[in-house]
Short mmCIF file of C-alpha atoms in Angstrom, two decimals:
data_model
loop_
_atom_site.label_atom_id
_atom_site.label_comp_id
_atom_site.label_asym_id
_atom_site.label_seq_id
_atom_site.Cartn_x
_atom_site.Cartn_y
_atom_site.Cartn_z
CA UNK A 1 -85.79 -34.03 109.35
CA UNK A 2 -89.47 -34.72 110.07
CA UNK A 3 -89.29 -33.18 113.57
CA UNK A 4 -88.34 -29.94 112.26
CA UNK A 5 -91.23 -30.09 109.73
CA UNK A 6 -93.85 -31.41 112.43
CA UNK A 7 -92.77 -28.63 114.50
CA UNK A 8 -93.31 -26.09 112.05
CA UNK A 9 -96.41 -27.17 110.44
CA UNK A 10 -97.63 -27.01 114.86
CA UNK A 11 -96.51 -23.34 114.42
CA UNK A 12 -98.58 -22.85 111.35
CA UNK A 13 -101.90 -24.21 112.32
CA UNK A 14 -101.69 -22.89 116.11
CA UNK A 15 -100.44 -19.61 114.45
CA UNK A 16 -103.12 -19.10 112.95
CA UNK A 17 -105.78 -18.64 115.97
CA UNK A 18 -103.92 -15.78 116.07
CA UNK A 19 -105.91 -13.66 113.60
CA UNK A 20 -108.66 -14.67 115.86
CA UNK A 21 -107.15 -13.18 119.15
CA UNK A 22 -106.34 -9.86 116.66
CA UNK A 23 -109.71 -9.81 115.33
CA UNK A 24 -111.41 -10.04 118.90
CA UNK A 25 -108.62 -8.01 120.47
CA UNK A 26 -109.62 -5.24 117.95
CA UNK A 27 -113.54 -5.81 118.72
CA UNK A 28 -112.95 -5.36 122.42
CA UNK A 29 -111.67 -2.12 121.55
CA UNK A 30 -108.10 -2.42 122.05
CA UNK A 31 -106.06 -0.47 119.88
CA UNK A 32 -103.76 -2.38 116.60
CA UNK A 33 -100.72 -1.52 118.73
CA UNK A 34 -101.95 -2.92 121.90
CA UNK A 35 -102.89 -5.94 120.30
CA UNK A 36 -99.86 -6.66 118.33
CA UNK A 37 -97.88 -5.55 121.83
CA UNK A 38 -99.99 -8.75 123.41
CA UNK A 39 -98.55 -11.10 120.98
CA UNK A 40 -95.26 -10.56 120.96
CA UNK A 41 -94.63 -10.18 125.11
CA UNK A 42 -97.51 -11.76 126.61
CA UNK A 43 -97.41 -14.33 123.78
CA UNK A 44 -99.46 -16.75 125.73
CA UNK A 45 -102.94 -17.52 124.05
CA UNK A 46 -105.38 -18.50 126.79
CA UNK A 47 -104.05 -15.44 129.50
CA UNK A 48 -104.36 -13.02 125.66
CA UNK A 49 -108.22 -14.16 125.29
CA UNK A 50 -108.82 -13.62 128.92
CA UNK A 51 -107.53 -10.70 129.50
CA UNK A 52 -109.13 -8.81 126.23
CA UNK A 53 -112.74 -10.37 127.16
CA UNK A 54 -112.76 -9.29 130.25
CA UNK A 55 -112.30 -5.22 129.80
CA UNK A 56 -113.82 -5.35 126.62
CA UNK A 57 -116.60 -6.79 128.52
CA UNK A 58 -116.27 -3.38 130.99
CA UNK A 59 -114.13 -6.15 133.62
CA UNK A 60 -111.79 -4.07 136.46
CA UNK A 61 -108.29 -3.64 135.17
CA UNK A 62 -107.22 -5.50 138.45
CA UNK A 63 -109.64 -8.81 137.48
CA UNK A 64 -107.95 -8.94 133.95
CA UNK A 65 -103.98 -8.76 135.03
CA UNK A 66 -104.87 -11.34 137.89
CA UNK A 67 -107.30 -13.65 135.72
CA UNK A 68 -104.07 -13.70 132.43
CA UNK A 69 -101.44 -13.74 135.05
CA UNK A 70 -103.05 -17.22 136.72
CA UNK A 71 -103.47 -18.53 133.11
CA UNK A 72 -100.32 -18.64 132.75
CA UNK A 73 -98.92 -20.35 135.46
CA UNK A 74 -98.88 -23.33 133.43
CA UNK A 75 -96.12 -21.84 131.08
CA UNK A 76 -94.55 -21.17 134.20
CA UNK A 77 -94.38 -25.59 135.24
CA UNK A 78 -93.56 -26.08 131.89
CA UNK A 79 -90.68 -23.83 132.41
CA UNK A 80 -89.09 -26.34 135.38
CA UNK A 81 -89.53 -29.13 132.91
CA UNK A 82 -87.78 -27.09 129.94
CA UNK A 83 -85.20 -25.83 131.83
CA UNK A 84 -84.17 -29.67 132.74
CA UNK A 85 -83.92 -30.34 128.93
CA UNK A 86 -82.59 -27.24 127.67
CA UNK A 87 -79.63 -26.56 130.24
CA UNK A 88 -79.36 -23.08 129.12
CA UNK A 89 -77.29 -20.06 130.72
CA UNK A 90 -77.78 -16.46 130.31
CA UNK A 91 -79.72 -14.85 127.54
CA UNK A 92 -80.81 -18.05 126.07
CA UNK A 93 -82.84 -18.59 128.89
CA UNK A 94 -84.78 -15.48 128.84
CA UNK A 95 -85.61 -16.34 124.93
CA UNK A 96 -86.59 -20.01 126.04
CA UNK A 97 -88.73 -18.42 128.66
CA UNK A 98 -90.43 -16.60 126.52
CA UNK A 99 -91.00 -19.52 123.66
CA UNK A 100 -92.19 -22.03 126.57
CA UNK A 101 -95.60 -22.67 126.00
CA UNK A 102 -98.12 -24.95 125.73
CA UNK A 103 -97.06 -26.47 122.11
CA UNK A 104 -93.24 -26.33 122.65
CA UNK A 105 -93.75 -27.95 125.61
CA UNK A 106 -96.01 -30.35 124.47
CA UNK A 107 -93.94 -31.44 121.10
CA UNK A 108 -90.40 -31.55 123.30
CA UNK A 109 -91.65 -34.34 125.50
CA UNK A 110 -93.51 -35.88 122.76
CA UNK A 111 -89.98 -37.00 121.74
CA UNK A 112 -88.04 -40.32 122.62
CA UNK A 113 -84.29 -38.61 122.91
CA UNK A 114 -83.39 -35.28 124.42
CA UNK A 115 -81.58 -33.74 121.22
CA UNK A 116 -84.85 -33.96 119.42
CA UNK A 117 -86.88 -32.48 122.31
CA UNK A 118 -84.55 -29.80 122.15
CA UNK A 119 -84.83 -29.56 118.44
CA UNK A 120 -88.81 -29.78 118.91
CA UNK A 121 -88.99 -27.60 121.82
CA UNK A 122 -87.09 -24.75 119.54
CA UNK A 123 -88.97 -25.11 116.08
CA UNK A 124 -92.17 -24.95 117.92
CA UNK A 125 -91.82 -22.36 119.79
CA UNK A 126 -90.20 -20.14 117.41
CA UNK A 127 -92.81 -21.49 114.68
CA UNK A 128 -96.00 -20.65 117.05
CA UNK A 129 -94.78 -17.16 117.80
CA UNK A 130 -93.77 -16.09 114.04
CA UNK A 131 -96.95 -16.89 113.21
CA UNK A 132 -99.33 -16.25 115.83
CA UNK A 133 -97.55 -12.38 115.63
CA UNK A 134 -98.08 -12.78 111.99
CA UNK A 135 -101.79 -13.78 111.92
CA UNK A 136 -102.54 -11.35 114.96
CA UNK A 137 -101.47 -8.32 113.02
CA UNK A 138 -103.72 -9.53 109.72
CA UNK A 139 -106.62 -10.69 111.76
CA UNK A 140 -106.39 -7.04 113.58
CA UNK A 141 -106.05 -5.16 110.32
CA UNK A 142 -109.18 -7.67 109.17
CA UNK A 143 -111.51 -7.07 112.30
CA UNK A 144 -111.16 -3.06 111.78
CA UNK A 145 -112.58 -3.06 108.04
CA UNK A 146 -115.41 -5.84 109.26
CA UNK A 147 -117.10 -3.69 111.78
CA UNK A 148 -119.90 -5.31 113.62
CA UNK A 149 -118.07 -8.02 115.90
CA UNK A 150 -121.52 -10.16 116.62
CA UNK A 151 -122.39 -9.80 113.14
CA UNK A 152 -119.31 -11.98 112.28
CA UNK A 153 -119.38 -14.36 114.87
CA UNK A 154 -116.15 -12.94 116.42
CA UNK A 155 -117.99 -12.69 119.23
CA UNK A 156 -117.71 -16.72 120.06
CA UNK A 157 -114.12 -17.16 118.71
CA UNK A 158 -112.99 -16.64 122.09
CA UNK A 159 -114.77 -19.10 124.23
CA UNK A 160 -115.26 -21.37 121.16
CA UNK A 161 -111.09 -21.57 121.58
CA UNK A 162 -111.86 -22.24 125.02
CA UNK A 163 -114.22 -25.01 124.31
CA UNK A 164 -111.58 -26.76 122.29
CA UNK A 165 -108.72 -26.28 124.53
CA UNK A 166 -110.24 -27.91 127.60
CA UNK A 167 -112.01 -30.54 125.95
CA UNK A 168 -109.23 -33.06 126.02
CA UNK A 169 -108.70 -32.11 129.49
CA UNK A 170 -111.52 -33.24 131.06
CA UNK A 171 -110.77 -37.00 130.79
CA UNK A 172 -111.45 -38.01 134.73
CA UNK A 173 -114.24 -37.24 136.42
CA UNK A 174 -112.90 -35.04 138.82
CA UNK A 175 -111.61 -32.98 136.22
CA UNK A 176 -115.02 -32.97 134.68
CA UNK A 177 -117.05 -31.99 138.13
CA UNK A 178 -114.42 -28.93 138.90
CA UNK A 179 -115.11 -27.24 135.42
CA UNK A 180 -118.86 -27.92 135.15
CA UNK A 181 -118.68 -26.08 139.14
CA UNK A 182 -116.32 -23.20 138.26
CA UNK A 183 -119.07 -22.58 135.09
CA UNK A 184 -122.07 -22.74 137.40
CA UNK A 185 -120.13 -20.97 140.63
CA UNK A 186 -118.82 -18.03 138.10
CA UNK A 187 -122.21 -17.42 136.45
CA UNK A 188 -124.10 -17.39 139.77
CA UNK A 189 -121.79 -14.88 140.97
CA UNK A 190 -122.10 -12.35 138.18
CA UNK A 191 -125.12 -10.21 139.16
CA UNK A 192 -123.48 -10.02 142.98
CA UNK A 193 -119.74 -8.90 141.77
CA UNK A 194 -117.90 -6.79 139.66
CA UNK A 195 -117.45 -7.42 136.06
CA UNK A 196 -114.09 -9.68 135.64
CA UNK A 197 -114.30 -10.53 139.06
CA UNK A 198 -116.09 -14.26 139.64
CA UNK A 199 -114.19 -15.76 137.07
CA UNK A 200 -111.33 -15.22 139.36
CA UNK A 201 -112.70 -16.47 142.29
CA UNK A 202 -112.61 -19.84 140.44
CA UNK A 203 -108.95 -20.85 141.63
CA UNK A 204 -110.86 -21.12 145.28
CA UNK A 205 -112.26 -24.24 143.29
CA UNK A 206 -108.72 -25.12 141.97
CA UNK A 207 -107.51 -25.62 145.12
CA UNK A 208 -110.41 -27.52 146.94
CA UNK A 209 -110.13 -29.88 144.11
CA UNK A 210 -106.59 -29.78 144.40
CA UNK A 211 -105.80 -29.93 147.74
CA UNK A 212 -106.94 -33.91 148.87
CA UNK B 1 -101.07 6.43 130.42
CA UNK B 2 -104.96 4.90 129.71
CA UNK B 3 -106.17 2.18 132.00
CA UNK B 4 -106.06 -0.38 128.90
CA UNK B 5 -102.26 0.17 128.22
CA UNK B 6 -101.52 -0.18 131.95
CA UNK B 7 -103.32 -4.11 131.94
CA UNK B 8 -101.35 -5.42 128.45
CA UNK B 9 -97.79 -4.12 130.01
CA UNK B 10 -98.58 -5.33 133.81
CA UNK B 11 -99.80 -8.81 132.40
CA UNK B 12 -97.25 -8.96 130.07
CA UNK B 13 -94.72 -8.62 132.61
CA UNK B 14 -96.65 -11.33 134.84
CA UNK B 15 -96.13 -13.79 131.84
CA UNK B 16 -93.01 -13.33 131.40
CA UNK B 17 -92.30 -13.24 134.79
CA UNK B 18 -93.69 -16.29 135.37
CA UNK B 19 -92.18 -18.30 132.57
CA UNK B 20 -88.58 -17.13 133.68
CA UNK B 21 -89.61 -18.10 137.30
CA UNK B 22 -90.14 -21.57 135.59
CA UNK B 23 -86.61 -21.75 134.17
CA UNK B 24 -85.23 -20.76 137.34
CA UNK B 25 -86.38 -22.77 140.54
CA UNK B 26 -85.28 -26.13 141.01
CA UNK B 27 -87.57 -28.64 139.96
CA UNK B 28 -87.59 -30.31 143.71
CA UNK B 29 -89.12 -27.28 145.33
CA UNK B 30 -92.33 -27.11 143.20
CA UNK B 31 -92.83 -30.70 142.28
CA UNK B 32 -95.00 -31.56 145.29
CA UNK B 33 -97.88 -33.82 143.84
CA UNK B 34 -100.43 -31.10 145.74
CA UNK B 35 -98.61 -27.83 143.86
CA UNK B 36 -99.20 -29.96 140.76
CA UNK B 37 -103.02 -31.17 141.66
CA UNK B 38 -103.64 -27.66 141.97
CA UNK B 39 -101.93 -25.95 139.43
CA UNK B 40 -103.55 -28.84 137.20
CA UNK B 41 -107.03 -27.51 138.03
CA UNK B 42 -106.48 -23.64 137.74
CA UNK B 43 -106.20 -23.69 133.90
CA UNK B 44 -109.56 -25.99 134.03
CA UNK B 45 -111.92 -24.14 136.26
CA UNK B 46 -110.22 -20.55 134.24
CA UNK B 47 -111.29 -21.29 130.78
CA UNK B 48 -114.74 -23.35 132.16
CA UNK B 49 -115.48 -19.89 133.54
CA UNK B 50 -114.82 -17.80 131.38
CA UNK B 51 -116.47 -19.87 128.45
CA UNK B 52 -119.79 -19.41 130.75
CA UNK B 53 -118.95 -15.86 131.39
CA UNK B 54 -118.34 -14.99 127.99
CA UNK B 55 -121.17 -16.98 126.55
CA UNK B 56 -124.17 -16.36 129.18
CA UNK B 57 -122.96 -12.79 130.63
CA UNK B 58 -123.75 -9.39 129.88
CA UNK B 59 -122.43 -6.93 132.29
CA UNK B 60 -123.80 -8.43 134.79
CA UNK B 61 -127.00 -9.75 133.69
CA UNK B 62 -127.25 -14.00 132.62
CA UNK B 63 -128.36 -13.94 129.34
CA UNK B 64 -129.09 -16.54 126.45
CA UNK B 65 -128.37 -15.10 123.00
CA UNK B 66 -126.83 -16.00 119.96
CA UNK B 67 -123.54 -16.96 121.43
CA UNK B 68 -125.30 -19.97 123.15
CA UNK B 69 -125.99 -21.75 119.88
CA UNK B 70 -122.44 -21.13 118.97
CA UNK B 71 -120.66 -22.55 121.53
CA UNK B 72 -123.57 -25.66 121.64
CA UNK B 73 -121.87 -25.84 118.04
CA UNK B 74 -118.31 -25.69 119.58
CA UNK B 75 -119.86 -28.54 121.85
CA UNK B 76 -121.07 -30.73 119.12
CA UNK B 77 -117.66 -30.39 116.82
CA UNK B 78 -115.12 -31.22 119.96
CA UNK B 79 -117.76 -34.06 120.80
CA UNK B 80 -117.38 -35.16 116.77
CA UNK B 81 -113.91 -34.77 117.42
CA UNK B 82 -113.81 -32.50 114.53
CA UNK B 83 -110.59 -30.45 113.46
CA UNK B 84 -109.48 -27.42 115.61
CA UNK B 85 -110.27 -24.99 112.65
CA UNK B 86 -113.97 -26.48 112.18
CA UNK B 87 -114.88 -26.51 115.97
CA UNK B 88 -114.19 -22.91 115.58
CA UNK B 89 -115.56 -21.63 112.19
CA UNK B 90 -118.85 -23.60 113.04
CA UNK B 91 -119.10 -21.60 116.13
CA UNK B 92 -118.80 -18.49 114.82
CA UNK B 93 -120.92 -18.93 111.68
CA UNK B 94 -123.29 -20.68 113.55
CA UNK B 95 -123.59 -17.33 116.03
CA UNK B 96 -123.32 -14.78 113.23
CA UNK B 97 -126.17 -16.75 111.43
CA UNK B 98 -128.71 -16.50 114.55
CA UNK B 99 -127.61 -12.66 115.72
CA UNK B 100 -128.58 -11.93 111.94
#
């Protein structure tokens, strides 16, 4: 069934940005453990890169936990929407939970009836986090025979991800204006706060924007 | 326990914790089209931050290095609306080439 394969070939090539995050997790100085530990129960991409950037970048502990936990209140919307489809009870809903992400959710309503979503919604998720664990470990393993993070350009993976993920975001204006503002309003603030601690102030902009 | 180990288990349990949350509320008590303007935006101003932070910061000193011609590469392939894996390679080698 071509869902099934769609879905799995989404796990595959998202999957693989995972040796990325282990490869930059690695050059931030986190250990193979911690890394692999990020994967498989944080298991949320954006909030992973965050997080590692910002104390590898000497960030508070307090400015990374609050800058990954508000990346992912996304997965956390997409959960209301999941739940709808899925209609789950008990410990299926805790492994749903875990699974619902960006690409699950994204492939599940991509779908016309609601036995494919929930056929999408599975094979995705479990696809994406097989692999991304999979490609974390080897890109780990990878970044601690490189050496020299800059040297290799590991350096960029993180905000080149970035780059890439918001893109086809910014379609309005609005949209546009807030993230070229959060970019200026964070780097104006760095030389006045701590380390890890304008990109958070950011969400003020969220919620102007927001708010109407 | 080292600072380090006490950030990947306290964000991990934020995740998760937030997911759950997700699968748990009622739809009609979050869906207010402000809740959603707003929760629209935080992902977008997050990840334009911390691609300035992370390519024009040091510390905190602004600075324009290497990583600035990589992500002006990153710019240039999403713009081409080239494939996920290029955007990214081209960044990096891009970056690696100029540090070197």
């Amino acid at each position: 069934m071509s869902v099934k394969r769609d879905s799995l070939a989404v796990g595959v090539a998202v999957g693989a940005a995972g040796a990325a995050f282990g490869a930059v997790s690695v050059s931030d100085h986190f250990s193979i453990l911690q890394t692999c530990i990020l994967s498989l129960v944080l298991f949320s991409g954006a909030s992973q890169f965050a997080l590692v950037g910002i104390i590898g970048s000497g960030g508070s502990a307090l400015g990374a936990i609050a800058t990954g936990a508000f990346l992912g209140t996304r997965n956390g919307l997409y959960g209301i929407r999941m739940a709808a489809l899925l209609q789950n009870r008990g410990w299926r809903k805790l492994v749903a939970a875990q699974i619902t992400i960006d690409e699950s959710t994204g492939m599940a309503i991509a779908q016309s009836d609601a036995a494919t979503a929930r056929t999408a919604f599975w094979y995705t998720g479990f696809g994406v986090y097989f692999f991304w664990n999979l490609f974390t470990l080897l890109g780990a393993l990878g970044a601690k025979a490189l050496g020299n993070a800059a040297a290799w350009g590991l350096d960029v993976a993180s905000p080149a991800i970035f780059v890439a993920v918001l893109w086809p975001r910014l379609l309005k204006r609005s949209t546009k204006l807030a993230a070229v503002f959060a970019a200026v309003w964070a780097l104006s603030l760095t030389s006045f706060l701590p380390v890890g601690t304008p990109i958070l102030t950011t969400v003020i902009i969220a919620v102007i924007a927001g708010w109407k | 326990m080292s600072s380090t180990w006490i950030v990947v288990i306290a964000t991990s349990a934020a995740a998760f914790g937030l997911k759950y949350l997700g699968h748990l509320i009622p739809a009609r008590y979050l869906e207010t089209p402000r809740f959603e303007r707003i929760t629209n935006y935080i992902p977008i101003v997050l990840l334009s931050g911390l691609i300035a932070m992370q390519t024009f910061t040091d510390k905190t000193k602004l600075v324009i290095d290497h990583r600035a011609a990589g992500i002006a590469v990153a710019f240039v392939g999403v713009i081409a609306k080239l494939p996920f894996p290029l955007v990214i390679i081209g960044a990096m080698a891009t970056s690696a080439i100029v540090y070197r």
